[in-house]
Tab-separated table of C-alpha atoms and ligand atoms in Angstrom:
chain	number	residue	atom	x	y	z
A	1	UNK	CA	-5.088	-23.063	6.861
A	2	UNK	CA	-2.820	-24.949	9.274
A	3	UNK	CA	-3.887	-26.511	12.571
A	4	UNK	CA	-1.417	-24.240	14.345
A	5	UNK	CA	0.807	-21.362	13.282
A	6	UNK	CA	3.730	-20.112	15.359
A	7	UNK	CA	3.939	-16.547	14.226
A	8	UNK	CA	6.682	-13.968	14.024
A	9	UNK	CA	9.528	-15.577	16.002
A	10	UNK	CA	13.183	-15.972	15.039
A	11	UNK	CA	13.204	-19.495	13.654
A	12	UNK	CA	16.337	-21.668	13.878
A	13	UNK	CA	16.412	-24.104	10.956
A	14	UNK	CA	19.514	-26.322	10.589
A	15	UNK	CA	21.076	-23.870	8.101
A	16	UNK	CA	19.938	-20.402	9.097
A	17	UNK	CA	17.773	-18.243	11.316
A	18	UNK	CA	15.143	-15.721	10.217
A	19	UNK	CA	11.893	-14.141	11.363
A	20	UNK	CA	8.863	-15.996	10.048
A	21	UNK	CA	6.016	-18.445	10.642
A	22	UNK	CA	5.834	-22.195	11.169
A	23	UNK	CA	2.703	-24.065	10.103
A	24	UNK	CA	1.858	-27.310	11.882
A	25	UNK	CA	-0.597	-29.969	10.744
A	26	UNK	CA	-1.243	-32.847	13.117
A	27	UNK	CA	2.086	-33.906	14.635
A	28	UNK	CA	4.277	-32.530	11.872
A	29	UNK	CA	5.858	-29.311	10.630
A	30	UNK	CA	4.007	-28.600	7.371
A	31	UNK	CA	5.537	-25.286	6.281
A	32	UNK	CA	8.175	-22.762	7.319
A	33	UNK	CA	7.879	-19.326	5.764
A	34	UNK	CA	10.407	-16.532	6.122
A	35	UNK	CA	8.600	-13.210	6.613
A	36	UNK	CA	5.411	-14.936	7.772
A	37	UNK	CA	1.901	-14.810	6.329
A	38	UNK	CA	0.691	-18.314	7.268
A	39	UNK	CA	-2.818	-18.779	8.627
A	40	UNK	CA	-3.823	-21.192	11.350
A	41	UNK	CA	-6.806	-22.309	13.389
A	42	UNK	CA	-4.630	-21.682	16.452
A	43	UNK	CA	-2.015	-18.930	16.314
A	44	UNK	CA	0.815	-18.647	18.863
A	45	UNK	CA	2.471	-15.253	18.873
A	46	UNK	CA	6.258	-15.632	19.045
A	47	UNK	CA	7.139	-12.013	18.275
A	48	UNK	CA	10.501	-11.076	19.865
A	49	UNK	CA	11.066	-14.681	20.858
A	50	UNK	CA	13.305	-17.458	19.501
A	51	UNK	CA	11.816	-20.580	17.963
A	52	UNK	CA	14.055	-23.591	18.579
A	53	UNK	CA	13.712	-27.284	17.775
A	54	UNK	CA	12.644	-29.296	20.845
A	55	UNK	CA	15.721	-29.972	22.939
A	56	UNK	CA	17.044	-33.493	23.405
A	57	UNK	CA	18.764	-34.679	26.568
A	58	UNK	CA	21.256	-37.416	25.649
A	59	UNK	CA	21.957	-38.536	29.219
A	60	UNK	CA	19.190	-39.077	31.757
A	61	UNK	CA	18.644	-41.500	34.641
A	62	UNK	CA	15.072	-41.977	35.858
A	63	UNK	CA	14.614	-45.586	36.939
A	64	UNK	CA	18.010	-46.072	38.584
A	65	UNK	CA	18.712	-48.691	41.232
A	66	UNK	CA	22.145	-47.446	42.335
A	67	UNK	CA	24.392	-47.310	45.422
A	68	UNK	CA	21.887	-49.067	47.643
A	69	UNK	CA	18.890	-46.923	46.762
A	70	UNK	CA	16.726	-45.797	43.832
A	71	UNK	CA	16.693	-42.419	42.087
A	72	UNK	CA	13.666	-40.523	43.344
A	73	UNK	CA	11.903	-39.522	40.112
A	74	UNK	CA	9.512	-41.602	38.080
A	75	UNK	CA	8.933	-41.127	34.358
A	76	UNK	CA	6.004	-38.831	34.942
A	77	UNK	CA	7.808	-36.388	37.244
A	78	UNK	CA	11.099	-36.371	35.311
A	79	UNK	CA	9.450	-35.942	31.916
A	80	UNK	CA	7.195	-33.119	33.116
A	81	UNK	CA	10.305	-31.387	34.466
A	82	UNK	CA	12.029	-31.985	31.126
A	83	UNK	CA	9.155	-30.516	29.116
A	84	UNK	CA	8.728	-27.313	31.123
A	85	UNK	CA	12.473	-26.837	30.644
A	86	UNK	CA	12.162	-27.189	26.851
A	87	UNK	CA	13.349	-30.795	26.503
A	88	UNK	CA	10.977	-32.821	24.352
A	89	UNK	CA	13.020	-36.019	23.949
A	90	UNK	CA	15.182	-37.843	26.482
A	91	UNK	CA	17.626	-40.716	26.168
A	92	UNK	CA	17.503	-42.682	29.388
A	93	UNK	CA	20.244	-45.051	30.532
A	94	UNK	CA	18.992	-48.570	31.205
A	95	UNK	CA	21.271	-49.674	34.071
A	96	UNK	CA	20.639	-53.318	34.988
A	97	UNK	CA	22.493	-55.252	37.701
A	98	UNK	CA	25.249	-57.738	36.909
A	99	UNK	CA	22.883	-60.746	37.090
A	100	UNK	CA	20.099	-59.203	35.037
A	101	UNK	CA	19.412	-60.235	31.461
A	102	UNK	CA	19.563	-57.347	28.963
A	103	UNK	CA	16.220	-58.343	27.407
A	104	UNK	CA	14.331	-58.234	30.703
A	105	UNK	CA	16.034	-54.962	31.661
A	106	UNK	CA	14.928	-53.423	28.367
A	107	UNK	CA	11.337	-54.574	28.958
A	108	UNK	CA	11.382	-53.343	32.575
A	109	UNK	CA	12.590	-49.841	31.638
A	110	UNK	CA	10.331	-49.571	28.584
A	111	UNK	CA	7.239	-50.647	30.553
A	112	UNK	CA	7.962	-48.036	33.227
A	113	UNK	CA	8.402	-45.311	30.628
A	114	UNK	CA	5.240	-46.336	28.760
A	115	UNK	CA	3.345	-45.911	31.981
A	116	UNK	CA	3.902	-42.217	32.576
A	117	UNK	CA	6.449	-40.590	30.297
A	118	UNK	CA	5.105	-37.300	28.945
A	119	UNK	CA	7.968	-36.538	26.529
A	120	UNK	CA	9.354	-38.796	23.796
A	121	UNK	CA	12.048	-41.218	24.858
A	122	UNK	CA	14.611	-43.739	23.787
A	123	UNK	CA	17.384	-45.639	25.601
A	124	UNK	CA	21.093	-46.343	25.898
A	125	UNK	CA	21.435	-49.915	27.176
A	126	UNK	CA	24.165	-50.451	29.788
A	127	UNK	CA	26.085	-53.664	29.314
A	128	UNK	CA	26.967	-54.991	32.743
A	129	UNK	CA	26.416	-58.705	32.164
A	130	UNK	CA	28.216	-60.059	29.103
A	131	UNK	CA	27.931	-63.838	28.800
A	132	UNK	CA	26.717	-65.809	25.757
A	133	UNK	CA	23.043	-65.314	26.657
A	134	UNK	CA	23.558	-61.566	27.069
A	135	UNK	CA	25.360	-61.335	23.709
A	136	UNK	CA	22.520	-63.122	21.950
A	137	UNK	CA	19.957	-60.833	23.585
A	138	UNK	CA	21.936	-57.704	22.705
A	139	UNK	CA	21.915	-58.753	19.045
A	140	UNK	CA	18.130	-59.239	19.177
A	141	UNK	CA	17.505	-55.927	20.929
A	142	UNK	CA	19.469	-54.138	18.207
A	143	UNK	CA	17.734	-56.041	15.404
A	144	UNK	CA	14.182	-55.978	16.735
A	145	UNK	CA	13.770	-53.170	19.274
A	146	UNK	CA	15.667	-50.267	17.757
A	147	UNK	CA	18.474	-50.171	20.353
A	148	UNK	CA	21.337	-48.255	18.760
A	149	UNK	CA	23.624	-47.414	21.673
A	150	UNK	CA	25.194	-49.349	24.516
A	151	UNK	CA	26.543	-47.852	27.732
A	152	UNK	CA	29.591	-49.040	29.605
A	153	UNK	CA	31.056	-48.019	32.951
A	154	UNK	CA	34.780	-48.088	33.578
A	155	UNK	CA	33.907	-46.833	37.085
A	156	UNK	CA	31.829	-48.248	39.985
A	157	UNK	CA	33.931	-51.268	40.955
A	158	UNK	CA	31.897	-54.304	41.934
A	159	UNK	CA	28.664	-52.757	40.686
A	160	UNK	CA	28.317	-51.511	37.103
A	161	UNK	CA	31.888	-51.638	35.804
A	162	UNK	CA	32.917	-53.823	32.864
A	163	UNK	CA	36.155	-55.821	32.614
A	164	UNK	CA	38.688	-55.031	29.887
A	165	UNK	CA	38.162	-58.468	28.404
A	166	UNK	CA	34.426	-57.897	28.066
A	167	UNK	CA	34.852	-54.327	26.857
A	168	UNK	CA	37.053	-55.416	23.975
A	169	UNK	CA	34.580	-58.122	22.967
A	170	UNK	CA	31.654	-55.724	23.314
A	171	UNK	CA	33.394	-53.178	21.103
A	172	UNK	CA	33.829	-55.804	18.382
A	173	UNK	CA	30.149	-56.655	18.658
A	174	UNK	CA	29.154	-52.968	18.590
A	175	UNK	CA	31.298	-52.404	15.498
A	176	UNK	CA	29.659	-55.370	13.787
A	177	UNK	CA	26.156	-54.150	14.684
A	178	UNK	CA	26.831	-50.475	13.926
A	179	UNK	CA	26.037	-49.486	17.508
A	180	UNK	CA	27.648	-46.586	19.412
A	181	UNK	CA	29.243	-47.265	22.795
A	182	UNK	CA	28.608	-44.496	25.293
A	183	UNK	CA	31.092	-44.616	28.160
A	184	UNK	CA	31.607	-43.396	31.709
A	185	UNK	CA	35.395	-43.028	31.767
A	186	UNK	CA	36.962	-43.180	35.206
A	187	UNK	CA	39.253	-46.009	36.241
A	188	UNK	CA	37.467	-48.109	38.886
A	189	UNK	CA	40.628	-49.550	40.486
A	190	UNK	CA	42.360	-46.180	40.831
A	191	UNK	CA	39.256	-44.728	42.509
A	192	UNK	CA	38.819	-47.683	44.828
A	193	UNK	CA	42.412	-47.412	45.997
A	194	UNK	CA	42.198	-43.601	46.535
A	195	UNK	CA	38.906	-43.927	48.418
A	196	UNK	CA	40.414	-46.488	50.809
A	197	UNK	CA	43.469	-44.288	51.355
A	198	UNK	CA	41.370	-41.222	52.185
A	199	UNK	CA	38.998	-43.072	54.509
A	200	UNK	CA	41.951	-44.580	56.383
A	201	UNK	CA	43.211	-41.037	56.963
A	202	UNK	CA	39.817	-40.118	58.449
A	203	UNK	CA	38.819	-38.049	55.421
A	204	UNK	CA	35.155	-38.989	55.285
A	205	UNK	CA	33.234	-35.830	54.198
A	206	UNK	CA	31.800	-35.006	50.750
A	207	UNK	CA	34.716	-32.634	50.085
A	208	UNK	CA	36.916	-35.735	49.629
A	209	UNK	CA	34.862	-37.051	46.727
A	210	UNK	CA	36.773	-34.971	44.149
A	211	UNK	CA	40.248	-35.847	45.444
A	212	UNK	CA	39.245	-39.531	45.335
A	213	UNK	CA	38.700	-39.341	41.553
A	214	UNK	CA	41.106	-36.685	40.195
A	215	UNK	CA	41.211	-35.403	36.634
A	216	UNK	CA	43.996	-37.764	35.560
A	217	UNK	CA	41.864	-40.768	36.557
A	218	UNK	CA	39.146	-39.506	34.231
A	219	UNK	CA	41.561	-38.539	31.431
A	220	UNK	CA	43.222	-41.962	31.762
A	221	UNK	CA	39.809	-43.587	31.392
A	222	UNK	CA	39.147	-41.649	28.187
A	223	UNK	CA	42.573	-42.643	26.865
A	224	UNK	CA	41.880	-46.294	27.681
A	225	UNK	CA	38.493	-46.279	25.972
A	226	UNK	CA	39.977	-44.630	22.894
A	227	UNK	CA	42.819	-47.157	22.660
A	228	UNK	CA	40.286	-49.993	22.589
A	229	UNK	CA	38.199	-48.070	20.046
A	230	UNK	CA	41.317	-47.634	17.895
A	231	UNK	CA	42.013	-51.358	18.063
A	232	UNK	CA	38.446	-52.436	17.267
A	233	UNK	CA	37.138	-49.605	15.070
A	234	UNK	CA	34.162	-49.095	17.405
A	235	UNK	CA	32.337	-45.751	17.604
A	236	UNK	CA	32.562	-44.274	21.111
A	237	UNK	CA	30.863	-41.388	22.917
A	238	UNK	CA	32.386	-40.143	26.173
A	239	UNK	CA	29.639	-39.080	28.599
A	240	UNK	CA	29.776	-36.319	31.229
A	241	UNK	CA	33.307	-35.087	30.506
A	242	UNK	CA	34.316	-32.784	33.353
A	243	UNK	CA	37.724	-31.331	32.449
A	244	UNK	CA	40.014	-30.099	29.696
A	245	UNK	CA	42.453	-32.956	30.193
A	246	UNK	CA	39.788	-35.547	29.376
A	247	UNK	CA	38.635	-33.588	26.301
A	248	UNK	CA	42.265	-33.419	25.106
A	249	UNK	CA	42.740	-37.204	25.374
A	250	UNK	CA	39.624	-37.710	23.239
A	251	UNK	CA	40.733	-35.135	20.670
A	252	UNK	CA	44.205	-36.690	20.362
A	253	UNK	CA	42.517	-40.001	19.625
A	254	UNK	CA	40.209	-38.337	17.106
A	255	UNK	CA	43.274	-37.005	15.290
A	256	UNK	CA	44.538	-40.591	15.068
A	257	UNK	CA	41.248	-41.513	13.374
A	258	UNK	CA	39.229	-42.786	16.350
A	259	UNK	CA	35.491	-42.189	15.971
A	260	UNK	CA	34.980	-40.462	19.328
A	261	UNK	CA	32.482	-37.799	20.422
A	262	UNK	CA	32.501	-35.862	23.691
A	263	UNK	CA	29.513	-34.913	25.868
A	264	UNK	CA	29.429	-32.272	28.605
A	265	UNK	CA	26.661	-32.085	31.206
A	266	UNK	CA	25.088	-28.995	32.756
A	267	UNK	CA	26.429	-29.307	36.349
A	268	UNK	CA	30.082	-29.428	35.174
A	269	UNK	CA	29.573	-26.206	33.187
A	270	UNK	CA	28.264	-24.021	36.003
A	271	UNK	CA	29.158	-25.542	39.399
A	272	UNK	CA	32.654	-26.084	40.814
A	273	UNK	CA	34.118	-28.306	43.502
A	274	UNK	CA	33.703	-25.699	46.246
A	275	UNK	CA	29.985	-26.592	46.232
A	276	UNK	CA	30.885	-30.102	47.430
A	277	UNK	CA	32.982	-28.477	50.175
A	278	UNK	CA	29.969	-26.725	51.757
A	279	UNK	CA	29.754	-27.290	55.517
A	280	UNK	CA	27.286	-29.386	57.521
A	281	UNK	CA	27.208	-32.100	54.878
A	282	UNK	CA	25.433	-29.774	52.422
A	283	UNK	CA	28.272	-30.584	50.017
A	284	UNK	CA	26.616	-33.995	49.523
A	285	UNK	CA	24.021	-32.332	47.283
A	286	UNK	CA	26.898	-31.690	44.867
A	287	UNK	CA	28.442	-35.153	44.760
A	288	UNK	CA	28.387	-36.646	41.287
A	289	UNK	CA	30.857	-38.587	39.176
A	290	UNK	CA	33.044	-37.461	37.584
A	291	UNK	CA	33.122	-34.824	40.319
A	292	UNK	CA	32.690	-31.082	40.083
A	293	UNK	CA	36.133	-29.621	39.306
A	294	UNK	CA	38.009	-26.328	39.717
A	295	UNK	CA	36.236	-23.330	38.200
A	296	UNK	CA	38.861	-23.032	35.441
A	297	UNK	CA	37.571	-26.281	33.919
A	298	UNK	CA	34.329	-24.464	33.028
A	299	UNK	CA	36.328	-22.413	30.546
A	300	UNK	CA	37.876	-25.536	29.024
A	301	UNK	CA	34.421	-27.060	28.500
A	302	UNK	CA	32.770	-23.892	27.133
A	303	UNK	CA	35.750	-23.406	24.764
A	304	UNK	CA	35.408	-27.024	23.685
A	305	UNK	CA	31.738	-26.433	22.922
A	306	UNK	CA	32.450	-23.215	21.014
A	307	UNK	CA	35.177	-24.931	18.957
A	308	UNK	CA	33.241	-28.111	18.238
A	309	UNK	CA	35.510	-30.390	20.322
A	310	UNK	CA	32.631	-31.032	22.702
A	311	UNK	CA	29.548	-31.914	20.675
A	312	UNK	CA	26.625	-32.231	23.080
A	313	UNK	CA	25.290	-31.047	26.434
A	314	UNK	CA	23.170	-33.407	28.517
A	315	UNK	CA	22.273	-33.425	32.189
A	316	UNK	CA	23.149	-36.786	33.734
A	317	UNK	CA	19.920	-36.174	35.677
A	318	UNK	CA	20.223	-38.583	38.649
A	319	UNK	CA	18.048	-37.318	41.514
A	320	UNK	CA	18.678	-38.507	45.080
A	321	UNK	CA	17.045	-36.659	47.972
A	322	UNK	CA	19.273	-34.833	50.434
A	323	UNK	CA	17.229	-36.227	53.313
A	324	UNK	CA	16.989	-40.006	53.345
A	325	UNK	CA	19.344	-40.717	50.433
A	326	UNK	CA	22.407	-38.448	50.243
A	327	UNK	CA	22.619	-38.781	54.040
A	328	UNK	CA	23.406	-42.490	53.678
A	329	UNK	CA	26.947	-41.162	53.386
A	330	UNK	CA	27.175	-38.855	56.420
A	331	UNK	CA	29.998	-40.960	57.880
A	332	UNK	CA	31.574	-41.997	54.584
A	333	UNK	CA	31.548	-39.995	51.328
A	334	UNK	CA	31.808	-43.162	49.223
A	335	UNK	CA	28.246	-44.039	50.288
A	336	UNK	CA	26.676	-40.768	49.095
A	337	UNK	CA	24.501	-41.638	46.064
A	338	UNK	CA	26.043	-39.860	43.088
A	339	UNK	CA	24.037	-37.341	41.078
A	340	UNK	CA	23.106	-33.669	40.589
A	341	UNK	CA	19.764	-33.397	38.785
A	342	UNK	CA	19.171	-30.725	36.119
A	343	UNK	CA	16.647	-32.092	33.619
A	344	UNK	CA	14.465	-28.991	34.036
A	345	UNK	CA	17.239	-26.388	34.316
A	346	UNK	CA	19.599	-27.509	31.502
A	347	UNK	CA	18.511	-25.177	28.723
A	348	UNK	CA	18.169	-22.103	30.925
A	349	UNK	CA	21.595	-22.802	32.478
A	350	UNK	CA	23.169	-23.083	29.037
A	351	UNK	CA	21.390	-19.927	27.915
A	352	UNK	CA	22.263	-17.927	31.050
A	353	UNK	CA	25.872	-19.038	31.563
A	354	UNK	CA	26.766	-19.911	27.966
A	355	UNK	CA	24.878	-17.671	25.543
A	356	UNK	CA	24.300	-14.586	27.727
A	357	UNK	CA	27.912	-14.658	28.946
A	358	UNK	CA	29.207	-14.864	25.369
A	359	UNK	CA	30.806	-18.327	25.734
A	360	UNK	CA	28.723	-19.821	22.930
A	361	UNK	CA	26.117	-18.394	20.546
A	362	UNK	CA	22.450	-19.404	20.252
A	363	UNK	CA	23.170	-21.494	17.173
A	364	UNK	CA	25.724	-23.551	19.122
A	365	UNK	CA	23.211	-23.939	21.958
A	366	UNK	CA	20.692	-25.399	19.486
A	367	UNK	CA	23.320	-27.659	17.949
A	368	UNK	CA	24.746	-29.083	21.174
A	369	UNK	CA	21.429	-29.386	23.033
A	370	UNK	CA	19.361	-30.715	20.132
A	371	UNK	CA	20.613	-31.130	16.544
A	372	UNK	CA	23.951	-32.836	17.289
A	373	UNK	CA	22.265	-35.221	19.707
A	374	UNK	CA	19.683	-36.190	17.090
A	375	UNK	CA	22.434	-36.752	14.511
A	376	UNK	CA	24.702	-38.688	16.865
A	377	UNK	CA	21.915	-41.013	17.986
A	378	UNK	CA	20.059	-41.590	14.704
A	379	UNK	CA	16.985	-39.434	15.256
A	380	UNK	CA	17.734	-36.685	12.733
A	381	UNK	CA	15.825	-35.082	11.032
A	382	UNK	CA	12.670	-36.437	12.667
A	383	UNK	CA	13.990	-34.846	15.865
A	384	UNK	CA	16.459	-32.001	16.379
A	385	UNK	CA	15.467	-29.892	13.388
A	386	UNK	CA	12.892	-27.358	12.337
A	387	UNK	CA	12.286	-28.619	8.803
A	388	UNK	CA	9.170	-29.559	6.850
A	389	UNK	CA	8.242	-33.163	7.651
A	390	UNK	CA	9.909	-33.252	11.086
A	391	UNK	CA	7.985	-33.871	14.283
A	392	UNK	CA	6.577	-30.553	15.485
A	393	UNK	CA	8.666	-30.530	18.679
A	394	UNK	CA	9.164	-26.801	19.059
A	395	UNK	CA	10.242	-24.436	21.831
A	396	UNK	CA	9.190	-20.786	21.754
A	397	UNK	CA	11.939	-19.352	23.947
A	398	UNK	CA	11.746	-16.066	25.846
A	399	UNK	CA	15.317	-14.748	25.986
A	400	UNK	CA	14.195	-11.676	27.983
A	401	UNK	CA	12.883	-13.618	30.995
A	402	UNK	CA	14.866	-12.842	34.168
A	403	UNK	CA	14.593	-14.747	37.428
A	404	UNK	CA	16.443	-17.173	39.675
A	405	UNK	CA	16.579	-20.958	39.837
A	406	UNK	CA	14.345	-22.176	42.675
A	407	UNK	CA	13.443	-25.559	44.095
A	408	UNK	CA	9.805	-24.469	44.393
A	409	UNK	CA	9.590	-24.203	40.576
A	410	UNK	CA	10.831	-27.767	40.067
A	411	UNK	CA	8.627	-30.633	38.856
A	412	UNK	CA	11.176	-33.318	39.693
A	413	UNK	CA	10.540	-35.087	43.020
A	414	UNK	CA	13.984	-34.131	44.317
A	415	UNK	CA	14.025	-32.257	47.650
A	416	UNK	CA	16.597	-29.618	46.638
A	417	UNK	CA	17.780	-27.621	43.621
A	418	UNK	CA	21.513	-27.666	42.937
A	419	UNK	CA	21.269	-24.207	41.365
A	420	UNK	CA	19.162	-22.567	44.095
A	421	UNK	CA	19.298	-18.779	43.962
A	422	UNK	CA	21.495	-18.621	40.889
A	423	UNK	CA	20.680	-16.003	38.276
A	424	UNK	CA	18.484	-17.220	35.426
A	425	UNK	CA	18.020	-15.525	32.056
A	426	UNK	CA	15.594	-17.137	29.659
A	427	UNK	CA	12.631	-19.486	29.820
A	428	UNK	CA	10.774	-21.860	27.551
A	429	UNK	CA	7.580	-19.894	26.979
A	430	UNK	CA	5.578	-22.437	24.969
A	431	UNK	CA	6.683	-26.026	24.327
A	432	UNK	CA	5.155	-28.232	21.617
A	433	UNK	CA	5.497	-32.009	21.502
A	434	UNK	CA	4.451	-33.451	18.144
A	435	UNK	CA	2.157	-30.502	17.469
A	436	UNK	CA	0.510	-30.223	20.900
A	437	UNK	CA	1.238	-27.533	23.503
A	438	UNK	CA	2.569	-29.420	26.539
A	439	UNK	CA	4.148	-26.652	28.630
A	440	UNK	CA	3.584	-22.936	29.059
A	441	UNK	CA	5.654	-20.542	31.150
A	442	UNK	CA	6.970	-23.152	33.544
A	443	UNK	CA	3.715	-25.137	33.864
A	444	UNK	CA	2.973	-28.569	32.417
A	445	UNK	CA	-0.274	-28.413	30.415
A	446	UNK	CA	-0.054	-31.678	28.442
A	447	UNK	CA	-1.444	-35.151	28.919
A	448	UNK	CA	0.294	-37.537	31.282
A	449	UNK	CA	1.796	-40.527	29.462
A	450	UNK	CA	1.672	-39.027	25.991
A	451	UNK	CA	5.376	-39.595	25.243
A	452	UNK	CA	6.256	-42.331	22.754
A	453	UNK	CA	9.201	-44.693	22.421
A	454	UNK	CA	11.548	-43.882	19.564
A	455	UNK	CA	13.122	-46.996	18.072
A	456	UNK	CA	16.325	-45.965	16.323
B	1	URP	O1	27.010	-39.022	39.471
B	1	URP	C1	26.477	-39.600	38.532
B	1	URP	N1	26.959	-39.377	37.342
B	1	URP	N2	25.410	-40.411	38.758
B	1	URP	C2	24.697	-41.190	37.839
B	1	URP	C3	25.410	-42.403	37.395
B	1	URP	C4	26.437	-42.083	36.348
B	1	URP	O2	27.615	-42.308	36.561
B	1	URP	O3	26.090	-41.606	35.277
B	2	ZN	ZN1	28.371	-41.935	34.671
B	3	ZN	ZN1	24.883	-40.908	34.027
């Protein structure tokens, strides 16, 4: 007799899928039986539904002091949104300022998460300051706190961006420590110069955000990162890749032996740059970096996912309210805080516009939204897999659900939904976090603050 049995669903293990039962004891998967027949104190009927491993979002911003303001979610609101959307683990970016010490930034972010995070969490640590003290602290955070990935920004001149000199040194350190460098690849100088040019010409609206950071500026950033990775032997992970050109630069480097992995994020897969061209400043809701591109880039990204060139899908959840935050840039698009949140919608967007449209299959969805993330960031098989002994993070997914994406369904604090009114097929019906039901049919039913930190 198990504590809980999930009965009769199509179970996705790492190797295969079949109809059967999962038995859970405490926080752990205790048995998986094809054909079923397990008995439990609590039985969840998953007949005609899919049973997926809890999804993992590799790219989330919650506490984010950025562009003169702070992202609007806290760990409680963002993690509740994540869980109802089927995401049971998040990797948040710690983004300190250039004067901040890495050790205090780590403590600040971890304390905030401990306070209210309802899903499990771990961090990528952005390296903005890189003097001797910072280097020493980075070594200690890796050795003692389970930090296994750094983040660098080639973009955001004068704020988060790292110099070439420091990037090369950091890559050597990362190689020595066995740490992955995740990277935002857009050239800061090229963007700064384009922005100034456009503003001088009186081009101040959100529709000019994309032209200020064109595809070649992103692809060039990927190329640059990969050249340094080739020189140093560092492992690199390109975040939020928006276009085929950038994927190609990474794949060319991979063929030369560079250890590079590519991430896509939900907004780039389903929204295009015409959203940022909407009148009356509404386009500001759709300003993120790299920017939304032409619709044809969706195809390049979905093909990349189907062919294994793109390995993961995250969100780059970075919520800034339309009123009071995005409108800081009404006169100047460079002042619009960057971000299109999707922590709650990610899985249903991928299901609706990827699986249901035949761009990728369900197995690929599981791989890129869960298993590959766990493998890439040293959490597998505790996370990202339905196998005996793994954490019982499980999503019973209703593929027959039909609806639309609506702001009123959102648990994030954001005042708009970037996918408002778009068709939605599929919903996380029941979500388990380490053996406990935490979300049911779009409602959070867990305990606030029950997420734990995952040292890696
Ligand atoms: O537009 C974005 N991506 N905002 C969040 C910060 C970042 O670059 O990831
Ligand atoms: Zn970024
Ligand atoms: Zn980001």
